[in-house]
Short mmCIF file of C-alpha atoms and ligand atoms in Angstrom, two decimals:
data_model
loop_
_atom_site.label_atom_id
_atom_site.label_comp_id
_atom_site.label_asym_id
_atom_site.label_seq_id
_atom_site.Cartn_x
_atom_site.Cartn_y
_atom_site.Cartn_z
CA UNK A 1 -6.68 -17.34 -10.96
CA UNK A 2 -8.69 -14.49 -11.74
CA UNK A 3 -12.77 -15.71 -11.55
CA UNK A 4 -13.95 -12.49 -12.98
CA UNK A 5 -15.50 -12.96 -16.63
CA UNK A 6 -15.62 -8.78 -17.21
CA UNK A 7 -11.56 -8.44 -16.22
CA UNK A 8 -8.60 -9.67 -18.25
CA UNK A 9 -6.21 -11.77 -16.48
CA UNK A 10 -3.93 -9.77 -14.52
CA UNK A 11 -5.68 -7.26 -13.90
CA UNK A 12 -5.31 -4.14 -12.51
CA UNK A 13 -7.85 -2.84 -10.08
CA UNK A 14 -7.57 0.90 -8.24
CA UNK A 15 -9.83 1.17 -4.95
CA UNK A 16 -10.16 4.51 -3.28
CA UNK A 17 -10.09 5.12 0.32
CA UNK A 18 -7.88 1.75 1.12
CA UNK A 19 -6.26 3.03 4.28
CA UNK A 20 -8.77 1.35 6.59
CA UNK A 21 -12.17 -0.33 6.73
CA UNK A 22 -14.36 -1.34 3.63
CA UNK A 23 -11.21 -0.43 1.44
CA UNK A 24 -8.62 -2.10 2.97
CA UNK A 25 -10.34 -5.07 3.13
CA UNK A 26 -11.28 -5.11 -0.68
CA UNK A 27 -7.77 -4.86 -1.09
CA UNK A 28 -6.86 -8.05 0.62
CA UNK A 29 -9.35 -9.62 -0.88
CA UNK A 30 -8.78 -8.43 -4.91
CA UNK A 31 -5.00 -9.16 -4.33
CA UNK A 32 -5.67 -13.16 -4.51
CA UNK A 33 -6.74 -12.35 -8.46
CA UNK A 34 -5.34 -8.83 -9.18
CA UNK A 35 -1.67 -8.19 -10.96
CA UNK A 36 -1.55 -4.43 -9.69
CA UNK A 37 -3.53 -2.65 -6.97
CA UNK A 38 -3.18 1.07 -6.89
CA UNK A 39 -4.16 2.35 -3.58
CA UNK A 40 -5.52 5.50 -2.93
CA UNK A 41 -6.11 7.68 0.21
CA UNK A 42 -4.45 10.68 2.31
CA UNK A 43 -2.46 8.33 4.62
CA UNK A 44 0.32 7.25 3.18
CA UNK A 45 1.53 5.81 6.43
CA UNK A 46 -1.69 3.38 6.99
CA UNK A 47 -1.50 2.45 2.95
CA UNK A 48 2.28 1.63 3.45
CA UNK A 49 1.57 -1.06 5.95
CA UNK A 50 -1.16 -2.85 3.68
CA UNK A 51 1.39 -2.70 1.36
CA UNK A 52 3.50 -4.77 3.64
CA UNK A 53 1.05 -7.32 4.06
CA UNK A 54 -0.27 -7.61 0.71
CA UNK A 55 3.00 -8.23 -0.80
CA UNK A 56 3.95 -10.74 1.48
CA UNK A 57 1.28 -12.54 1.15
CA UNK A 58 1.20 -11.98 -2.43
CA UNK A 59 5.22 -11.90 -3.91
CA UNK A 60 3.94 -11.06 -7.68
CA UNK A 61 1.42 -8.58 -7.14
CA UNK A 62 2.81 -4.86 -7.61
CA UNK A 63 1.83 -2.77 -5.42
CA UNK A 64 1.42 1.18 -5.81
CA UNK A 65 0.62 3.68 -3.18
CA UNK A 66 -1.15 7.34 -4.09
CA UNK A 67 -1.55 10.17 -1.19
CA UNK A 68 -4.48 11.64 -2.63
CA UNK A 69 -7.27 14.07 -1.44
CA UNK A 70 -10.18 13.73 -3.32
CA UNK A 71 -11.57 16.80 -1.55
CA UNK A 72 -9.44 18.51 -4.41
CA UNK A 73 -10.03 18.21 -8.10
CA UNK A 74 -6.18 18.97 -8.83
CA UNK A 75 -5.10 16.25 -6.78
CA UNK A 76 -7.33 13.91 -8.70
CA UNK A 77 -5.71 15.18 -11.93
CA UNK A 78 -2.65 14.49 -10.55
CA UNK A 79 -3.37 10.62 -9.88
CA UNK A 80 -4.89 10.51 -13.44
CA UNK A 81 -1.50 12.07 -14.44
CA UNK A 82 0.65 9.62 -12.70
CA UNK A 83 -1.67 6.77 -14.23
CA UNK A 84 -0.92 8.17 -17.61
CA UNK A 85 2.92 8.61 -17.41
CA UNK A 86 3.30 5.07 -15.79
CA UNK A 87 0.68 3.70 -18.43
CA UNK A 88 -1.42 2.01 -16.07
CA UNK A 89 -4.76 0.85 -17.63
CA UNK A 90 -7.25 0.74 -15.08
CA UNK A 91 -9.72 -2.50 -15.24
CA UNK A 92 -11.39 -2.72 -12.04
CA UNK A 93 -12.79 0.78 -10.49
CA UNK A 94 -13.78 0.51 -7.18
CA UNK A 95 -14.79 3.90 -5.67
CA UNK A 96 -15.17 3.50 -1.82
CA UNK A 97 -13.93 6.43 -0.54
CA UNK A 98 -16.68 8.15 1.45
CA UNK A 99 -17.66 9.85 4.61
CA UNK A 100 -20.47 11.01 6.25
CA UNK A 101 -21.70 13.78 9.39
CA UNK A 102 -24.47 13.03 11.84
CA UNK A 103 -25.90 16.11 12.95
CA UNK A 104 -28.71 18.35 11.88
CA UNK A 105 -28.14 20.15 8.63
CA UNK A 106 -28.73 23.61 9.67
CA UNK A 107 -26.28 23.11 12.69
CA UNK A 108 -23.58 21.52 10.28
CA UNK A 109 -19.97 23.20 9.01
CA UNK A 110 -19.92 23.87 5.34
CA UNK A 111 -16.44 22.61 4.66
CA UNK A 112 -17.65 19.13 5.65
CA UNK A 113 -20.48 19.29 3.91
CA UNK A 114 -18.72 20.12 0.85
CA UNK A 115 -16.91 17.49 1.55
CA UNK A 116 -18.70 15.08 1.84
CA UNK A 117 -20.13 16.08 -1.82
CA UNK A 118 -16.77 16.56 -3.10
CA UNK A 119 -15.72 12.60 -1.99
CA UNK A 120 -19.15 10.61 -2.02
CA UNK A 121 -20.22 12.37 -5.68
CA UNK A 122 -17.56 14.23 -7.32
CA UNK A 123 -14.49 12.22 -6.85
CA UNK A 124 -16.56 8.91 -8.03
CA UNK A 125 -18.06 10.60 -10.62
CA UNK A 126 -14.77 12.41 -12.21
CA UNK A 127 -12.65 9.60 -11.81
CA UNK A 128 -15.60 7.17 -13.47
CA UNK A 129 -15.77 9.85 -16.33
CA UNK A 130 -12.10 9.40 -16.82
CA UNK A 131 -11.36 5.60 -16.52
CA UNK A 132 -14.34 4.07 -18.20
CA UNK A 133 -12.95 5.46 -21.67
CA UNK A 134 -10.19 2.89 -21.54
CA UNK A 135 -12.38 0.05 -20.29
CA UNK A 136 -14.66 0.72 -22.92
CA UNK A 137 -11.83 0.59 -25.68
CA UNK A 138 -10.26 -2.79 -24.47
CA UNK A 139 -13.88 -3.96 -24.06
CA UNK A 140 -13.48 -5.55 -20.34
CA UNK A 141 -13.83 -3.70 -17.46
CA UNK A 142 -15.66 -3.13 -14.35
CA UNK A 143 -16.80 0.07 -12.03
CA UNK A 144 -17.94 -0.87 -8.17
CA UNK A 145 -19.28 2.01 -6.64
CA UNK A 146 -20.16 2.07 -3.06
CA UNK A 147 -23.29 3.23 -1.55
CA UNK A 148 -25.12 2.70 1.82
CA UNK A 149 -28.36 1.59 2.29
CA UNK A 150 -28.67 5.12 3.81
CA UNK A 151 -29.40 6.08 0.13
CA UNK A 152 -33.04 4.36 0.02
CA UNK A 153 -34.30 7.15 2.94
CA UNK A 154 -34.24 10.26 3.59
CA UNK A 155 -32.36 10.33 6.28
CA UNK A 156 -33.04 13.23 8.98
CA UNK A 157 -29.63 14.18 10.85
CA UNK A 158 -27.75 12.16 8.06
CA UNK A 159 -29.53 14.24 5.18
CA UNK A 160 -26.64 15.14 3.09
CA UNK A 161 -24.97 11.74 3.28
CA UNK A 162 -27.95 9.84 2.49
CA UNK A 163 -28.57 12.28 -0.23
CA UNK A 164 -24.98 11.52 -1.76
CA UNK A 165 -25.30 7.84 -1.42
CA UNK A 166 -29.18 7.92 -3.47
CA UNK A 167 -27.28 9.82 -5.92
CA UNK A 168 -24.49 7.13 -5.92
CA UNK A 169 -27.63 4.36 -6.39
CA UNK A 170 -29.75 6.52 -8.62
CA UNK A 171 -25.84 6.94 -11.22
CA UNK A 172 -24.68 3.08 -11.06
CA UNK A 173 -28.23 2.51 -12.03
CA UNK A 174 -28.44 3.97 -15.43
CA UNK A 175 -24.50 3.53 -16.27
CA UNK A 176 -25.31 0.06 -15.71
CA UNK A 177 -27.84 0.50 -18.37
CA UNK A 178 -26.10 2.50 -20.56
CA UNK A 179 -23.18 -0.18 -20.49
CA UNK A 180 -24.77 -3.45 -20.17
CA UNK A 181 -23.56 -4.22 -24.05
CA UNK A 182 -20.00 -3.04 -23.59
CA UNK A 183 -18.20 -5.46 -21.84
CA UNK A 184 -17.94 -3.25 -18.72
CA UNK A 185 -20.12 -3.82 -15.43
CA UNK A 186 -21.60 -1.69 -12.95
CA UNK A 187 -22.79 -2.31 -9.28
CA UNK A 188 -23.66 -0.62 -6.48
CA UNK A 189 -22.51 -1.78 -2.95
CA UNK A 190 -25.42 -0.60 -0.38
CA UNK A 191 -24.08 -2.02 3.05
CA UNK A 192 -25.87 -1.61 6.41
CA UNK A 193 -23.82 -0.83 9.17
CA UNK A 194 -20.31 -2.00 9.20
CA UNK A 195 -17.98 -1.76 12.14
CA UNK A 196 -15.10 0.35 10.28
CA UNK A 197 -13.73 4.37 11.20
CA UNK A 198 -16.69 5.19 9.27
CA UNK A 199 -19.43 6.36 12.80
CA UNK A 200 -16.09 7.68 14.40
CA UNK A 201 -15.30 9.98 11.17
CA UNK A 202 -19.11 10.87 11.19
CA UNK A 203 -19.22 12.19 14.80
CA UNK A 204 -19.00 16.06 15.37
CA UNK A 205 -16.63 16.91 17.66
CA UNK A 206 -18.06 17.53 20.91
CA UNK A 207 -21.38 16.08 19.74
CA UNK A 208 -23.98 13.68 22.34
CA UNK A 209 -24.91 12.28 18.68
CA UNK A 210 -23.27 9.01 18.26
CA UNK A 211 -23.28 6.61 15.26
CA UNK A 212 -25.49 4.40 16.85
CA UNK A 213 -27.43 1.54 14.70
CA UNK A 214 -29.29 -1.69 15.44
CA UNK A 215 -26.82 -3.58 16.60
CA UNK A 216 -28.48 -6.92 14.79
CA UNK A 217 -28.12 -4.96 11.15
CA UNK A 218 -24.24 -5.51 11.93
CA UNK A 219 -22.56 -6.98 8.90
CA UNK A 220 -19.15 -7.45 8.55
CA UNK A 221 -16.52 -6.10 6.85
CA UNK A 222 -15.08 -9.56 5.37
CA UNK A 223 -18.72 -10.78 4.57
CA UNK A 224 -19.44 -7.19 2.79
CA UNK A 225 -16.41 -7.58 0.36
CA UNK A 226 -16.95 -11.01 0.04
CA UNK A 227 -20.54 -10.53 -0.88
CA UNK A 228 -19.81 -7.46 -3.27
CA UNK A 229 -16.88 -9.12 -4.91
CA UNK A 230 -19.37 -12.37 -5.81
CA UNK A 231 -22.20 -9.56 -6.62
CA UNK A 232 -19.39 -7.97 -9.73
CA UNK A 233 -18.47 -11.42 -10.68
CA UNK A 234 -22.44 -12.18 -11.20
CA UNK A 235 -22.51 -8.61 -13.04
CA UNK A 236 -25.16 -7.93 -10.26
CA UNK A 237 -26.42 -3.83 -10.88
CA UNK A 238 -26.84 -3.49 -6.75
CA UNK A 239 -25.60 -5.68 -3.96
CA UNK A 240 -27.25 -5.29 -0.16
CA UNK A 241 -25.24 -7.80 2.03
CA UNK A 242 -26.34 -9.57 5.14
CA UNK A 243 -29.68 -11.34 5.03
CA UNK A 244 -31.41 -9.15 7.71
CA UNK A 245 -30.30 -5.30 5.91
CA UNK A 246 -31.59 -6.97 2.61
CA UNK A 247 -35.02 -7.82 3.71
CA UNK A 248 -35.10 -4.25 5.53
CA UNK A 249 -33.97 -2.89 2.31
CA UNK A 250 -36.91 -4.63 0.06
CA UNK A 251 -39.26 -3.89 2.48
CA UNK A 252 -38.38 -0.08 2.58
CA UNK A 253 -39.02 -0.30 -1.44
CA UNK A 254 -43.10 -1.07 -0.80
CA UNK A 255 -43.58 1.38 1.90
CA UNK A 256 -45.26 4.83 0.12
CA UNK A 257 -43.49 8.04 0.55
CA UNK A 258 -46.12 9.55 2.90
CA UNK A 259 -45.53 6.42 5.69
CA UNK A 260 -42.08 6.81 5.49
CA UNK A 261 -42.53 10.74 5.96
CA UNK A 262 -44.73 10.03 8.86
CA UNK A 263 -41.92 7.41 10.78
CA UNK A 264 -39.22 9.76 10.09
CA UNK A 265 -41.55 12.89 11.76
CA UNK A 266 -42.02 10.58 14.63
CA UNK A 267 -38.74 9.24 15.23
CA UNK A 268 -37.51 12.52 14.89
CA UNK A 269 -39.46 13.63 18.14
CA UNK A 270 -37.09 11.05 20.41
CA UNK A 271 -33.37 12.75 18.62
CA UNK A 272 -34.06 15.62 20.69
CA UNK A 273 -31.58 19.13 19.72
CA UNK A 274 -28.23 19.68 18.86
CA UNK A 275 -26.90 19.09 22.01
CA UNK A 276 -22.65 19.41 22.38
CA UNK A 277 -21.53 17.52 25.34
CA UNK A 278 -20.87 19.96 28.63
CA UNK A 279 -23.52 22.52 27.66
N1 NAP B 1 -19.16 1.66 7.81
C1 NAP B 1 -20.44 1.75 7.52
O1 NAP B 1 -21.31 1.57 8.38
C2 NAP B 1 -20.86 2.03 6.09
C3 NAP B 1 -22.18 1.71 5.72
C4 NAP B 1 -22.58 1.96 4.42
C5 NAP B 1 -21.69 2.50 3.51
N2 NAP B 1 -20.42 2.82 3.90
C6 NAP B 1 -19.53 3.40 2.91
O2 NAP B 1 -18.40 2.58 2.78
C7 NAP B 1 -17.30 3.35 2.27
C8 NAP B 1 -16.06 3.04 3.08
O3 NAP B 1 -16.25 3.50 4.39
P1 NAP B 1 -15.72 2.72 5.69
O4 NAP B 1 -16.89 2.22 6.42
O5 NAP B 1 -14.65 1.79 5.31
O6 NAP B 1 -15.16 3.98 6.52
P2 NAP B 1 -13.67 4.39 6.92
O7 NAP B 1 -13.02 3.30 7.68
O8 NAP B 1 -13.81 5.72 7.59
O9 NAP B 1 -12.92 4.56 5.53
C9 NAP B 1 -13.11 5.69 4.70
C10 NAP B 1 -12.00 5.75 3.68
O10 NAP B 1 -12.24 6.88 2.83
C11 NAP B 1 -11.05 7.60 2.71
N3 NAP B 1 -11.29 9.03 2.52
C12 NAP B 1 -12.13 9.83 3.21
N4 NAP B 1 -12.00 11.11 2.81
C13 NAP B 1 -11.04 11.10 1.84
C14 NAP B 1 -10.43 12.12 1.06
N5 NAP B 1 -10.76 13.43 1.18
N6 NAP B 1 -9.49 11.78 0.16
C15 NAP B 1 -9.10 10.48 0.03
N7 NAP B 1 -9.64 9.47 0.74
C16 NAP B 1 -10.59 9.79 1.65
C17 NAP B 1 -10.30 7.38 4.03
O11 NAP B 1 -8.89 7.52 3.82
P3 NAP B 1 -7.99 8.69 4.45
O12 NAP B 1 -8.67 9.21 5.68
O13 NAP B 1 -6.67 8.04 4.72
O14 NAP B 1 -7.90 9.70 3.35
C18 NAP B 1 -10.64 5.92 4.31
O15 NAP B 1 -9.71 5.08 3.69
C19 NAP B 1 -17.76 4.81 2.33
O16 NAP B 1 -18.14 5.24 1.05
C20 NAP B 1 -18.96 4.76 3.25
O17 NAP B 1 -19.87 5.80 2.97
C21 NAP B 1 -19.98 2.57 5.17
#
């Protein structure tokens, strides 16, 4: 039964970055209401075995697997390609892929910083540009684009990922506007910390920095799908899950710009330098 007013029955739903955490759990959880899932991330081998268990579980649901690196516009083309020859119409958009680097900026290696602009901003963006046309034509539709709550601060040694997620915020924000008469929804996912490959990914080799947060702000990964799945079906614009990040979240929104500038100066004392272990 599909419970989702925006999406035809059926539906078809593409998620990016499904071979582990956030995204392979959105995948389990769209395939109870979803006629096609097209799965996208570089390893093919991890996305195979969700592909096992979803269509197990799930006998009627098709299944297809793209190796793509959204670090490279051609490969992009090429999924849009292979959506076009196969005539896939995309009605669910849910743009997860994402990564981020703890470290100081100065002391950081371009390629992953152009990475991490290439997947967090580019990728969504270009692949938003290109699906919503079709949504838009059949009138139904919906684009989930996941954030962090890292994109309400600045975020000193995590400047260029929080940067990419406010820019992920600040973008479903007005398309949500500019759609809210078309049939097609928009919503933001900002999760706290979620216990995925995500701090692993973000940890320099070598580095004493560690992905470290509250460990109360946990949420986890079941509850965050669950919570941003309900927050699409509600046509919510953003969706913070877990009771404790929320009310962290609103109360970041009253606090002026010069406090927060003053906290982040002072915490920033205690991070101490760039430090790689064994020197
Ligand atoms: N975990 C957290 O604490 C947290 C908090 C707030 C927001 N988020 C956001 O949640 C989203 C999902 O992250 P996660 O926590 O589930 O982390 P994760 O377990 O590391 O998953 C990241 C996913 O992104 C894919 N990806 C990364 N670079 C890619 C590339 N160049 N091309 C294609 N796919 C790529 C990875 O697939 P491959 O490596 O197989 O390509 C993987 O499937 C991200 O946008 C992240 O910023 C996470």
């Amino acid at each position: 039964m599909n419970t989702f007013p925006q999406l035809p029955d059926g539906f078809t739903a593409l998620i990016t970055g499904a071979s582990s955490g956030l995204g392979a759990e959105m995948a389990r959880q769209v395939a109870t209401e979803a006629r096609v899932l097209i799965l996208v991330a570089r390893r093919l081998d991890r996305l195979g075995v969700l592909k096992e268990e979803l269509t197990l579980q799930h006998p009627d649901l098709h299944v297809y697997l793209c190796q793509v690196d959204l670090n490279d516009p051609k490969s992009i083309e090429q999924l849009l390609d292979y959506l076009k020859d196969k005539s896939i119409a995309v009605d669910f958009l849910i743009n997860n892929a994402g990564l981020g680097d703890l470290g100081t900026f100065q002391s950081s290696d371009w390629p992953r910083v152009r990475s991490m602009l290439l997947v967090n901003i580019e990728a969504l963006t270009a692949l938003t540009h290109a699906l919503l046309p079709g949504m838009l034509r059949r009138g139904k539709g919906a684009i989930l684009n996941v954030a962090s709550t890292a994109g309400f601060l600045p975020l000193p040694t995590f400047a260029v990922y929080g940067a990419t997620k406010a820019y992920v915020c600040s973008f479903s924000e007005a398309l949500a506007v500019e759609l809210r008469q078309s049939g097609v929804t928009v919503t933001s996912l900002c999760p706290g910390p979620v216990s995925t490959e995500f701090g692993e990914v973000a940890t320099r080799p070598n580095s004493r920095r560690k992905f470290a947060p509250v460990k109360a702000l946990y949420v986890p990964a079941v509850q965050v799908v669950r919570e941003a799945l309900d927050g699409v079906r509600r046509r919510k614009v953003r969706v913070i899950p877990g009771g404790l990040v929320r009310a962290g979240a609103l109360f970041l929104e009253f606090i002026p710009t010069p406090v927060k500038r003053f906290f982040l100066r002072w915490a920033d004392r205690f991070s101490g330098p760039e430090k790689p272990v064994g020197k």
